[in-house]
Amino acid sequence: MSDNVYSTICPGCNFGCGLYIRENGALEVDFRKSSPANAGKLCRFGMSLPRLYAPVKSMIDGKEVTLEDAAKDAAKRISAGKGSTAFLSFGNTTSEELLAFQKIGESFLCTGINFEALPKDTYRTLSVGLPYTEIEAAKHIVLFIDPYEQYPLIVRRLLSAKKKGAKITAVWWKTLAIADEMIKPNDVSKLALTKDSLIITDFHPLSDVEQVKSVLALAKNAGAKVTFLKPFANSTGAYLLAKDAKQKSLVQLIDDINKGTIKTLFCLESDPSTLIPSETLSKLTNLIIQAGQASSSKANIVIAHEPLYKKKGTLINNEGRAQALGGAGTNGLDALGIIAGAKFEFNALHESVKKAIGISAVDEFTIPKYDRSAYGAIQGAVKLNEAKTALVSVYNPFIWFNLADDNDFVELNLNTVRALKLLKGGTLKIKSNGASIEKKFKVAPVQDNVLITSKKFGIEKGMLTPVEISR
Amino acid sequence: MQKGEMYVGWSTKEDVRKRGGSGGLVTSMLAAALEKKLVDAVVVLKKINEFEAVPIITSDVNEVLNSAGSLHSVPSHFAKLIANRNLKVALPAKGCDVRGIIEQGKRNAINLDNTFIVGLNCGGSMHPVVTREMLEVMYKIKPEDVHGEEIEKGKLIFETKDGKEHAITIDELEEKGFGRRESCRYCTIKVPNNSDIACGNWGVTGDLVGKATFVEINSEKGAKLLQNAVDAGYVQVQKPDEKGVAMRAKIKGVMEDLGKKWKGKVFVPIENGRLEYFRKELEHCIDCGACKTVCPTCSCGEVSKCTEYHSRGDAYKMSMYHLVRFLHLADACIGCGQCSDVCPVDIPLTRLYRRFANPVQEQLKYEPGMDMRKPPYFEVKLNE
Ligand SMILES: Cc1cc2nc3c(=O)[nH]c(=O)nc-3n(C[C@H](O)[C@H](O)[C@H](O)COP(=O)(O)OP(=O)(O)OC[C@H]3O[C@@H](n4cnc5c(N)ncnc54)[C@H](O)[C@@H]3O)c2cc1C
Ligand code: SF4
Ligand code: SF4
Ligand code: SF4
Ligand code: SF4
């Protein structure tokens, strides 16, 4: 008897939280206290990883097969559908696999990000965030996120900054306990920045490009710093490696599938149902998913390899820190090799990854030096919330991964409760575009005319959904 | 050999003796227990570097032999690791490990008859991230250059690869916010007489300093463990000298007093606004549940009072989860510091739990994990 314990990184977001996964019949999470990004601490999602890593089996059209057969069949369908195949990976896997994936896609990789709509000179800033120690040393921090819900491990860094005297301003929909000053998103013009300010926001496939540009502009004009947090385990790696690849935004991809120009979609460690509507996915001739855990999408082919915690490879976190996964598995690469018709050698890919980041060895304790050259003048139009009542979707790891959580309610303020004469313990009716749902509610310091949810209800249209509410 | 006896001993395997914290006796005793089938498995720390090691349950004697050495920057806890596994197991255990194991025993999650607990004297452990920072800020050395560490005469000494020693007093380190975890500062279990056999370097004298372990047998199981190791040829023992016995008792007393002093310093009574104090401390809680998962005296599993009374949809000023836990752990908390270690928003949880536990345990004259007394709350009967 000897425990199988893997030193690994939580895939829940790009924070880079280290942990151990112990295989003890059931999976268990153990705290890796020496991990530099998180000191072994994990958020609610990290604590739920045993649930995320639900076993998956290779399948062709619903029939169980071997990984090899699934990959071979996928290869056939991809080559038959040449020209109408898209390759999608949000960045939930190793840099080595992502490089191999790009080779299959012939330098075409969809991370879901709309890079083409953004000036090239902003890519670095968007891809690699600032070291957390820089956040802790900031004098003024401006949040465009809810740190508690979205990137929980940032909270202790913010608290540490506060202890050292930092002021925290939040541009957000509800009062955040950590903030010294609150600004409503619609009043963002009141935000006063200086060169001592550091903006924390996030960047992902659903980010509104104009909003991203406007935050970049705010920082630029004030000489402030800005850091973009990201929701996938290797978002930073994916964006750095794909910087010269042809890209397709999520919106374009959805459009192409709807038009029928894309008929085969190959997803690597990415559950498309979290971002692509099911009506769209059902139009595909072939949905191929290569993954290490079960997903909620109905795929024609499932290529099942080891879960991330058993893999060998490199992840790059928000700070640009290269981190080695502690597993030894490379059968994800093997599967990609079958599809490419050429074997992928881990070592060669690993060398290329290091070269791309400019490091000679992966050392989790040293953040590589990145050329964080400033970007040029930029403009963006902030989209103000004009809805009478808006449902704000706060994307968090549970939503990105389609994992159930104990959060089937909306948050609203006391004024709203009184105005609608809602009953304690009762529910609230929410209508949008003809759809109607009934939800429990929680009273919270949310702004007037806003409902907040951390769960996907199915009636949303993006991050802000105009809704009508009643008792 | 029998309960109450004391020895000084060491490993007969030269390399284990060298690598061992003080003579490798513990390692050899664990290996012998496995080899001679006294147990089916052993828990050891698999060392990754000076600041990281992962606890594993193993039946591989070599893995056990490789584990020799004390890691002061690895604040792990073993009780939950072996709980609900029905193992015949031997393991090293700091005072807090022992207490956690005993409490799990009382809750039927560990069969203590099948558990051989090798206690380690413990002056305290440090958080690895704090240690790294301390090395850079206070010692001005790179963590990667550290080759070994020891505590001697109130100083924390790091040896670097170039053979140099770097020493700073623990008092100075702790004044600057480094050094031992807060819970260790006020922990008063310095010699774990609640274990089957208590091992440490206090009391080792003369030429044997650093090369032998002082042991005190606390139970029949402890006697069996040591006798087995001697019979198997894994360890050699001799009677300690009187000077050593006295010295050990003295250091133990000094350390316990220091712990009490720290306790006074940390737990300054809150005169006004106690509720507000707790509310404020808990205000950033993200409801991750790690503090419950890690707590070595909690054996509730999925369905537990603290989670059943709590819903994320509640809008209370302080969550029922915490309120229930404060009360539920008042007679059980052993002050091990694990909850503070893992809290993602750095809430000083152990301090909060101890604010409830200190008065309750003092009044009930009950120290959890120190003996087999039933937890007082188990005795509470409702409407009978
Ligand atoms: C954190 C810590 C603080 C200590 N403080 C004191 C002290 O103040 N005074 C004193 O007399 N003795 C102290 N000891 C005990 C001492 O360092 C030796 O462990 C003891 O003398 C036995 O020596 P050995 O050579 O026989 O042990 P070894 O043969 O080296 O065996 C040590 C065993 O302890 C395990 N171990 C190592 N680090 C840890 C850890 N952090 N937590 C749990 N298990 C661990 C190893 O896996 C191994 O099984 C401490 C030990 C630790 C771990
Ligand atoms: S989801 Fe993000 S913040 Fe939470 S544990 Fe995982 S990596 Fe850390
Ligand atoms: S709580 Fe006590 S026994 Fe546990 S590591 Fe700290 S000092 Fe040692
Ligand atoms: S409440 Fe905290 S300090 Fe007390 S026993 Fe549990 S984990 Fe240890
Ligand atoms: S560990 Fe901290 S954040 Fe998590 S539930 Fe406990 S107090 Fe809350």
PDB file of C-alpha atoms in Angstrom, chain A residues 1-3 5 7 20 22-24 28-36 38-44 47 147-149 152-153 155-157 159 162 177-178 363-365 405-407 409 424 441-444, chain B residues 40-41 48-49 51-60 63 75-76 81 85 87 127-129 132 144 181 283-290 293-294 310-315 338 340-346:
ATOM      1  CA  MET A   1       0.000   0.000   0.000  1.00  0.00           C
ATOM      2  CA  SER A   2       1.258   3.415  -0.871  1.00  0.00           C
ATOM      3  CA  ASP A   3      -0.941   6.412  -1.373  1.00  0.00           C
ATOM      4  CA  VAL A   5      -0.774  11.565  -4.087  1.00  0.00           C
ATOM      5  CA  SER A   7       0.924  17.546  -6.496  1.00  0.00           C
ATOM      6  CA  TYR A  20      -2.506  17.650  -3.634  1.00  0.00           C
ATOM      7  CA  ARG A  22      -5.045  11.976  -3.022  1.00  0.00           C
ATOM      8  CA  GLU A  23      -6.510   8.879  -4.602  1.00  0.00           C
ATOM      9  CA  ASN A  24      -7.972   6.977  -1.738  1.00  0.00           C
ATOM     10  CA  GLU A  28      -9.514  13.786  -1.598  1.00  0.00           C
ATOM     11  CA  VAL A  29      -8.109  17.272  -1.606  1.00  0.00           C
ATOM     12  CA  ASP A  30      -5.076  17.906   0.552  1.00  0.00           C
ATOM     13  CA  PHE A  31      -3.488  21.264   1.228  1.00  0.00           C
ATOM     14  CA  ARG A  32      -0.115  22.021  -0.332  1.00  0.00           C
ATOM     15  CA  LYS A  33       0.938  24.733   2.073  1.00  0.00           C
ATOM     16  CA  SER A  34       4.210  25.476   0.312  1.00  0.00           C
ATOM     17  CA  SER A  35       2.499  26.508  -2.909  1.00  0.00           C
ATOM     18  CA  PRO A  36       3.569  30.083  -3.680  1.00  0.00           C
ATOM     19  CA  ASN A  38      -2.009  30.292  -2.505  1.00  0.00           C
ATOM     20  CA  ALA A  39      -0.005  29.059   0.496  1.00  0.00           C
ATOM     21  CA  GLY A  40      -2.065  25.877   0.195  1.00  0.00           C
ATOM     22  CA  LYS A  41      -5.367  27.675   0.649  1.00  0.00           C
ATOM     23  CA  LEU A  42      -8.285  26.841  -1.637  1.00  0.00           C
ATOM     24  CA  CYS A  43     -11.612  28.412  -2.376  1.00  0.00           C
ATOM     25  CA  ARG A  44     -14.989  26.733  -2.435  1.00  0.00           C
ATOM     26  CA  MET A  47     -12.495  22.237  -2.212  1.00  0.00           C
ATOM     27  CA  PRO A 147     -13.188  38.991  -5.623  1.00  0.00           C
ATOM     28  CA  TYR A 148     -15.118  36.793  -3.189  1.00  0.00           C
ATOM     29  CA  GLU A 149     -17.160  35.072  -5.872  1.00  0.00           C
ATOM     30  CA  PRO A 152     -11.460  34.147  -4.150  1.00  0.00           C
ATOM     31  CA  LEU A 153      -7.758  33.678  -3.568  1.00  0.00           C
ATOM     32  CA  VAL A 155      -9.034  38.377  -1.315  1.00  0.00           C
ATOM     33  CA  ARG A 156      -6.130  37.668   1.021  1.00  0.00           C
ATOM     34  CA  ARG A 157      -3.803  39.626  -1.231  1.00  0.00           C
ATOM     35  CA  LEU A 159      -6.433  42.262   2.682  1.00  0.00           C
ATOM     36  CA  LYS A 162      -5.156  47.004   3.012  1.00  0.00           C
ATOM     37  CA  ALA A 177     -17.011  44.291   2.446  1.00  0.00           C
ATOM     38  CA  ILE A 178     -13.422  44.725   1.389  1.00  0.00           C
ATOM     39  CA  ASP A 363      10.606  27.155 -11.214  1.00  0.00           C
ATOM     40  CA  GLU A 364       7.367  27.948  -9.445  1.00  0.00           C
ATOM     41  CA  PHE A 365       9.126  30.304  -7.066  1.00  0.00           C
ATOM     42  CA  ASP A 405     -23.231  24.721  -6.109  1.00  0.00           C
ATOM     43  CA  ASP A 406     -25.486  25.685  -3.253  1.00  0.00           C
ATOM     44  CA  ASN A 407     -26.486  29.017  -4.828  1.00  0.00           C
ATOM     45  CA  PHE A 409     -31.057  32.162  -5.428  1.00  0.00           C
ATOM     46  CA  LYS A 424     -39.668  36.167   3.759  1.00  0.00           C
ATOM     47  CA  PHE A 441     -33.921  35.512  -2.937  1.00  0.00           C
ATOM     48  CA  LYS A 442     -31.340  36.730  -0.497  1.00  0.00           C
ATOM     49  CA  VAL A 443     -31.226  40.264   0.813  1.00  0.00           C
ATOM     50  CA  ALA A 444     -27.828  41.793   0.186  1.00  0.00           C
TER      51      ALA A 444
ATOM     52  CA  ASP B  40       0.119  -3.078   8.147  1.00  0.00           C
ATOM     53  CA  ALA B  41       0.986   0.490   7.311  1.00  0.00           C
ATOM     54  CA  ILE B  48      10.047  17.079  -1.354  1.00  0.00           C
ATOM     55  CA  ASN B  49      12.354  19.808  -0.091  1.00  0.00           C
ATOM     56  CA  PHE B  51       9.780  23.303   3.106  1.00  0.00           C
ATOM     57  CA  GLU B  52       7.530  20.715   1.609  1.00  0.00           C
ATOM     58  CA  ALA B  53       6.591  17.161   2.391  1.00  0.00           C
ATOM     59  CA  VAL B  54       3.456  15.226   1.761  1.00  0.00           C
ATOM     60  CA  PRO B  55       2.014  12.746   4.245  1.00  0.00           C
ATOM     61  CA  ILE B  56       1.593   9.273   2.828  1.00  0.00           C
ATOM     62  CA  ILE B  57       0.367   5.960   4.128  1.00  0.00           C
ATOM     63  CA  THR B  58       2.775   3.289   3.084  1.00  0.00           C
ATOM     64  CA  SER B  59       3.614  -0.364   3.548  1.00  0.00           C
ATOM     65  CA  ASP B  60       7.009   0.033   1.959  1.00  0.00           C
ATOM     66  CA  GLU B  63       9.796   4.560   2.015  1.00  0.00           C
ATOM     67  CA  PRO B  75       2.581  21.875   9.586  1.00  0.00           C
ATOM     68  CA  SER B  76       0.700  18.796   8.490  1.00  0.00           C
ATOM     69  CA  LEU B  81      -5.613  11.082   7.089  1.00  0.00           C
ATOM     70  CA  ARG B  85      -9.805   3.736   7.109  1.00  0.00           C
ATOM     71  CA  LEU B  87      -5.966   0.602   9.485  1.00  0.00           C
ATOM     72  CA  HIS B 127       4.170  27.806   7.825  1.00  0.00           C
ATOM     73  CA  PRO B 128       6.378  27.139   4.785  1.00  0.00           C
ATOM     74  CA  VAL B 129       5.416  30.327   2.977  1.00  0.00           C
ATOM     75  CA  ARG B 132      10.555  31.351   2.913  1.00  0.00           C
ATOM     76  CA  GLU B 144      16.951  27.229  -2.158  1.00  0.00           C
ATOM     77  CA  ARG B 181       2.508  29.541  13.768  1.00  0.00           C
ATOM     78  CA  GLU B 283     -16.694  39.223   7.388  1.00  0.00           C
ATOM     79  CA  HIS B 284     -14.599  38.009   4.463  1.00  0.00           C
ATOM     80  CA  CYS B 285     -15.448  34.313   4.834  1.00  0.00           C
ATOM     81  CA  ILE B 286     -16.121  32.816   1.405  1.00  0.00           C
ATOM     82  CA  ASP B 287     -17.803  29.745   2.771  1.00  0.00           C
ATOM     83  CA  CYS B 288     -15.295  27.282   1.385  1.00  0.00           C
ATOM     84  CA  GLY B 289     -15.650  24.760   4.187  1.00  0.00           C
ATOM     85  CA  ALA B 290     -11.916  24.104   4.423  1.00  0.00           C
ATOM     86  CA  THR B 293     -12.609  19.572   6.351  1.00  0.00           C
ATOM     87  CA  VAL B 294      -9.264  20.043   8.005  1.00  0.00           C
ATOM     88  CA  HIS B 310     -26.549  26.842   7.199  1.00  0.00           C
ATOM     89  CA  SER B 311     -27.509  27.865   3.714  1.00  0.00           C
ATOM     90  CA  ARG B 312     -25.694  30.171   1.337  1.00  0.00           C
ATOM     91  CA  GLY B 313     -29.014  31.857   0.775  1.00  0.00           C
ATOM     92  CA  ASP B 314     -29.148  33.059   4.404  1.00  0.00           C
ATOM     93  CA  ALA B 315     -28.526  36.711   5.014  1.00  0.00           C
ATOM     94  CA  GLN B 338      -4.965  23.791  10.965  1.00  0.00           C
ATOM     95  CA  SER B 340      -6.057  29.135  10.345  1.00  0.00           C
ATOM     96  CA  ASP B 341      -3.497  27.542   8.044  1.00  0.00           C
ATOM     97  CA  VAL B 342      -6.020  26.702   5.357  1.00  0.00           C
ATOM     98  CA  CYS B 343      -8.432  29.634   5.518  1.00  0.00           C
ATOM     99  CA  PRO B 344      -8.285  31.239   2.064  1.00  0.00           C
ATOM    100  CA  VAL B 345      -9.060  34.687   3.442  1.00  0.00           C
ATOM    101  CA  ASP B 346      -6.598  34.458   6.323  1.00  0.00           C
TER     102      ASP B 346
END
